[in-house]
mmCIF file of C-alpha atoms in Angstrom:
data_model
loop_
_atom_site.group_PDB
_atom_site.id
_atom_site.type_symbol
_atom_site.label_atom_id
_atom_site.label_comp_id
_atom_site.label_asym_id
_atom_site.label_seq_id
_atom_site.Cartn_x
_atom_site.Cartn_y
_atom_site.Cartn_z
ATOM 1 C CA MET A 76 10.215 17.624 11.676
ATOM 2 C CA SER A 77 8.852 16.979 8.398
ATOM 3 C CA LYS A 78 11.129 16.693 5.544
ATOM 4 C CA PRO A 79 10.821 19.542 2.512
ATOM 5 C CA ARG A 80 8.273 19.420 -0.185
ATOM 6 C CA ASN A 81 10.539 20.372 -2.662
ATOM 7 C CA VAL A 82 12.007 16.798 -3.069
ATOM 8 C CA THR A 83 14.849 16.947 -6.244
ATOM 9 C CA LYS A 84 14.025 14.761 -8.975
ATOM 10 C CA GLU A 85 17.345 13.037 -8.590
ATOM 11 C CA LYS A 86 16.760 11.710 -5.142
ATOM 12 C CA ASN A 87 17.768 7.691 -5.434
ATOM 13 C CA MET A 88 15.789 5.336 -3.264
ATOM 14 C CA SER A 89 18.812 4.662 -1.101
ATOM 15 C CA GLN A 90 17.791 7.733 0.815
ATOM 16 C CA PHE A 91 15.022 5.154 2.294
ATOM 17 C CA PRO A 92 15.425 1.767 3.945
ATOM 18 C CA THR A 93 13.764 -1.251 1.896
ATOM 19 C CA SER A 94 11.747 -2.099 4.783
ATOM 20 C CA PHE A 95 9.392 -0.134 7.514
ATOM 21 C CA ASP A 96 7.812 -0.852 11.211
ATOM 22 C CA LYS A 97 4.712 0.391 12.592
ATOM 23 C CA ASP A 98 6.297 3.486 14.048
ATOM 24 C CA ASP A 99 7.728 4.365 10.341
ATOM 25 C CA LEU A 100 4.261 3.625 8.672
ATOM 26 C CA LEU A 101 2.582 5.859 11.327
ATOM 27 C CA LYS A 102 5.222 8.596 10.557
ATOM 28 C CA CYS A 103 3.783 8.326 7.002
ATOM 29 C CA ALA A 104 0.633 8.452 7.978
ATOM 30 C CA ARG A 105 1.076 12.132 9.665
ATOM 31 C CA GLY A 106 3.466 12.822 6.184
ATOM 32 C CA GLU A 107 6.677 13.315 7.991
ATOM 33 C CA LEU A 108 8.470 9.986 6.088
ATOM 34 C CA PHE A 109 8.196 11.648 2.513
ATOM 35 C CA GLY A 110 7.702 15.467 3.130
ATOM 36 C CA GLU A 111 4.856 17.163 3.562
ATOM 37 C CA GLY A 112 2.342 17.395 0.450
ATOM 38 C CA ASN A 113 3.859 13.618 -0.771
ATOM 39 C CA ALA A 114 2.446 10.218 -0.328
ATOM 40 C CA GLN A 115 1.337 9.573 3.032
ATOM 41 C CA LEU A 116 -0.564 6.823 4.157
ATOM 42 C CA PRO A 117 -3.871 6.559 5.809
ATOM 43 C CA ALA A 118 -4.010 6.938 10.026
ATOM 44 C CA PRO A 119 -5.225 3.851 11.945
ATOM 45 C CA PRO A 120 -7.730 2.242 11.798
ATOM 46 C CA MET A 121 -7.859 2.948 7.995
ATOM 47 C CA LEU A 122 -4.152 2.055 7.866
ATOM 48 C CA MET A 123 -4.455 -1.681 6.463
ATOM 49 C CA MET A 124 -0.819 -2.835 7.338
ATOM 50 C CA ASP A 125 1.622 -3.682 10.316
ATOM 51 C CA ARG A 126 4.770 -3.475 8.150
ATOM 52 C CA ILE A 127 6.524 -3.225 4.925
ATOM 53 C CA MET A 128 8.738 -6.324 4.751
ATOM 54 C CA ASP A 129 10.741 -5.190 0.960
ATOM 55 C CA VAL A 130 10.263 -2.552 -1.471
ATOM 56 C CA SER A 131 12.093 -1.957 -4.815
ATOM 57 C CA ALA A 132 11.652 0.241 -7.923
ATOM 58 C CA ASP A 133 13.530 -2.766 -10.272
ATOM 59 C CA GLY A 134 12.463 -5.947 -8.956
ATOM 60 C CA GLY A 135 9.164 -7.953 -9.000
ATOM 61 C CA ALA A 136 8.064 -10.259 -11.671
ATOM 62 C CA HIS A 137 8.294 -7.349 -14.370
ATOM 63 C CA GLY A 138 11.570 -5.663 -13.015
ATOM 64 C CA LYS A 139 9.769 -2.173 -12.652
ATOM 65 C CA GLY A 140 9.368 -2.819 -8.570
ATOM 66 C CA HIS A 141 7.675 -4.467 -6.216
ATOM 67 C CA ILE A 142 6.662 -4.073 -2.423
ATOM 68 C CA THR A 143 5.101 -6.869 0.018
ATOM 69 C CA ALA A 144 3.656 -6.114 3.318
ATOM 70 C CA GLU A 145 1.763 -7.558 6.545
ATOM 71 C CA PHE A 146 -0.952 -6.903 8.644
ATOM 72 C CA ASP A 147 -1.498 -8.789 11.709
ATOM 73 C CA ILE A 148 -5.244 -9.898 11.922
ATOM 74 C CA THR A 149 -6.873 -10.349 15.480
ATOM 75 C CA PRO A 150 -10.725 -10.570 16.283
ATOM 76 C CA ASP A 151 -10.877 -7.115 18.128
ATOM 77 C CA LEU A 152 -9.765 -5.269 14.819
ATOM 78 C CA TRP A 153 -12.669 -2.461 14.211
ATOM 79 C CA PHE A 154 -14.350 -3.880 11.486
ATOM 80 C CA PHE A 155 -15.561 -7.543 12.897
ATOM 81 C CA ASP A 156 -18.079 -5.855 14.994
ATOM 82 C CA CYS A 157 -20.063 -4.142 12.106
ATOM 83 C CA HIS A 158 -19.136 -6.361 9.181
ATOM 84 C CA PHE A 159 -21.276 -8.352 9.909
ATOM 85 C CA PRO A 160 -22.773 -8.284 13.700
ATOM 86 C CA GLY A 161 -22.897 -12.444 14.099
ATOM 87 C CA ASN A 162 -20.786 -13.120 11.130
ATOM 88 C CA PRO A 163 -17.725 -11.358 11.221
ATOM 89 C CA ILE A 164 -15.832 -10.766 7.665
ATOM 90 C CA MET A 165 -13.279 -8.162 7.134
ATOM 91 C CA PRO A 166 -14.600 -6.337 4.117
ATOM 92 C CA GLY A 167 -13.194 -7.178 0.641
ATOM 93 C CA CYS A 168 -12.826 -3.275 -0.547
ATOM 94 C CA LEU A 169 -10.511 -3.515 2.896
ATOM 95 C CA GLY A 170 -7.656 -5.501 1.279
ATOM 96 C CA LEU A 171 -8.357 -3.651 -1.938
ATOM 97 C CA ASP A 172 -7.561 -0.342 0.095
ATOM 98 C CA GLY A 173 -4.551 -1.997 1.267
ATOM 99 C CA LEU A 174 -3.097 -2.690 -2.274
ATOM 100 C CA TRP A 175 -3.693 0.630 -3.464
ATOM 101 C CA GLN A 176 -2.132 1.920 -0.193
ATOM 102 C CA LEU A 177 1.306 -0.256 -0.694
ATOM 103 C CA THR A 178 1.186 1.227 -4.430
ATOM 104 C CA GLY A 179 1.092 4.946 -3.757
ATOM 105 C CA PHE A 180 3.568 4.057 -0.958
ATOM 106 C CA ASN A 181 6.314 2.887 -3.301
ATOM 107 C CA LEU A 182 5.802 5.630 -5.677
ATOM 108 C CA GLY A 183 6.452 7.767 -2.802
ATOM 109 C CA TRP A 184 9.390 5.415 -1.805
ATOM 110 C CA ARG A 185 10.908 6.418 -5.368
ATOM 111 C CA GLY A 186 11.185 9.848 -3.904
ATOM 112 C CA TRP A 187 8.505 11.354 -6.661
ATOM 113 C CA GLN A 188 6.635 14.063 -5.674
ATOM 114 C CA GLY A 189 2.383 14.867 -4.939
ATOM 115 C CA ARG A 190 0.086 12.724 -3.119
ATOM 116 C CA GLY A 191 -1.157 9.778 -3.863
ATOM 117 C CA TYR A 192 -4.864 8.923 -5.193
ATOM 118 C CA ALA A 193 -6.141 5.475 -6.529
ATOM 119 C CA LEU A 194 -7.324 5.519 -10.162
ATOM 120 C CA GLY A 195 -9.092 2.281 -10.701
ATOM 121 C CA VAL A 196 -8.608 -1.440 -11.088
ATOM 122 C CA GLY A 197 -9.055 -3.713 -14.319
ATOM 123 C CA GLU A 198 -10.072 -6.805 -12.307
ATOM 124 C CA VAL A 199 -10.783 -7.966 -8.775
ATOM 125 C CA LYS A 200 -11.169 -11.363 -7.778
ATOM 126 C CA LEU A 201 -12.268 -12.433 -4.041
ATOM 127 C CA THR A 202 -12.025 -16.498 -3.560
ATOM 128 C CA GLY A 203 -11.744 -16.145 0.182
ATOM 129 C CA MET A 204 -12.378 -14.262 3.371
ATOM 130 C CA VAL A 205 -10.846 -12.487 6.489
ATOM 131 C CA ARG A 206 -12.728 -14.061 9.595
ATOM 132 C CA PRO A 207 -11.325 -13.287 13.197
ATOM 133 C CA ASP A 208 -9.694 -16.701 13.253
ATOM 134 C CA ARG A 209 -6.997 -15.921 10.332
ATOM 135 C CA LYS A 210 -3.548 -14.618 11.987
ATOM 136 C CA LEU A 211 -1.875 -12.698 8.900
ATOM 137 C CA LEU A 212 -2.443 -10.800 5.869
ATOM 138 C CA THR A 213 0.318 -10.721 3.283
ATOM 139 C CA TYR A 214 0.325 -8.156 0.094
ATOM 140 C CA LYS A 215 2.519 -8.867 -2.647
ATOM 141 C CA ILE A 216 2.224 -6.203 -5.368
ATOM 142 C CA ASP A 217 4.605 -6.153 -8.968
ATOM 143 C CA PHE A 218 4.354 -3.124 -10.757
ATOM 144 C CA THR A 219 3.872 -3.585 -14.636
ATOM 145 C CA LYS A 220 4.551 0.184 -15.012
ATOM 146 C CA ALA A 221 5.539 2.992 -13.256
ATOM 147 C CA ILE A 222 5.469 5.949 -15.310
ATOM 148 C CA GLN A 223 6.830 9.960 -14.390
ATOM 149 C CA THR A 224 6.851 12.875 -17.060
ATOM 150 C CA ARG A 225 6.119 16.471 -16.402
ATOM 151 C CA ARG A 226 2.075 15.732 -16.690
ATOM 152 C CA LEU A 227 2.102 12.456 -14.874
ATOM 153 C CA THR A 228 3.178 10.083 -12.290
ATOM 154 C CA MET A 229 1.338 6.657 -11.969
ATOM 155 C CA GLY A 230 2.375 3.135 -11.119
ATOM 156 C CA VAL A 231 0.315 0.198 -12.737
ATOM 157 C CA ALA A 232 0.641 -3.049 -10.707
ATOM 158 C CA ASP A 233 -0.906 -6.551 -10.245
ATOM 159 C CA GLY A 234 -1.184 -7.742 -6.461
ATOM 160 C CA ILE A 235 -2.587 -10.428 -4.288
ATOM 161 C CA VAL A 236 -3.557 -10.832 -0.971
ATOM 162 C CA GLU A 237 -2.727 -13.927 1.145
ATOM 163 C CA ALA A 238 -4.501 -14.653 4.396
ATOM 164 C CA ASP A 239 -2.307 -17.477 6.218
ATOM 165 C CA GLY A 240 -0.514 -18.434 3.030
ATOM 166 C CA GLU A 241 -4.058 -18.757 1.197
ATOM 167 C CA VAL A 242 -4.436 -16.089 -1.845
ATOM 168 C CA ILE A 243 -7.882 -14.995 -1.052
ATOM 169 C CA TYR A 244 -7.256 -11.742 -3.528
ATOM 170 C CA GLN A 245 -5.917 -10.902 -6.609
ATOM 171 C CA VAL A 246 -5.838 -8.043 -8.781
ATOM 172 C CA LYS A 247 -4.758 -6.712 -12.251
ATOM 173 C CA ASP A 248 -4.072 -3.259 -13.325
ATOM 174 C CA MET A 249 -4.405 -1.391 -10.316
ATOM 175 C CA LYS A 250 -3.567 2.482 -11.016
ATOM 176 C CA VAL A 251 -2.535 5.088 -8.380
ATOM 177 C CA ALA A 252 -1.134 8.496 -9.436
ATOM 178 C CA LEU A 253 0.588 11.537 -7.445
ATOM 179 C CA SER A 254 -0.546 14.814 -8.261
ATOM 180 C CA GLU A 255 1.088 17.752 -6.656
ATOM 181 C CA SER A 256 -2.362 19.789 -6.854
#
């Protein structure tokens, strides 16, 4: 049974754990983690992580919150067959989407209300590729701003994606908002 949508603003993050397994992420995709109408992850195959290792509202490089997660890479992932036949590479946009997904998750984890949507990103650098021989992607996101007012709920963050420990994607000023409409 899902939690009610009318989550009070006083709800603190201690109500939620700071790490989540795949079953928890699937609950979030079904709208069962933060309550109906609130932040929700996409369902597979668009869910771009297998576990969240750590999340906070006051950690990270800027003390405004952070989130780290992992995605297991296997040769049978859906995108390798179609992007590109004979030259399989994970589309870079999927790594960026994973960063946006996690940024929105952090806002929902804070107890902030509304459905998440990406607003944009200031800068993106793709310096490596994810091929089927990779084993693990690690997402690391540090918030630079987390804003909640009567009119606006938004997170601004910088992030990286590592493939087997090598930084392959970097983003600056990634923006995600929550809206109750």
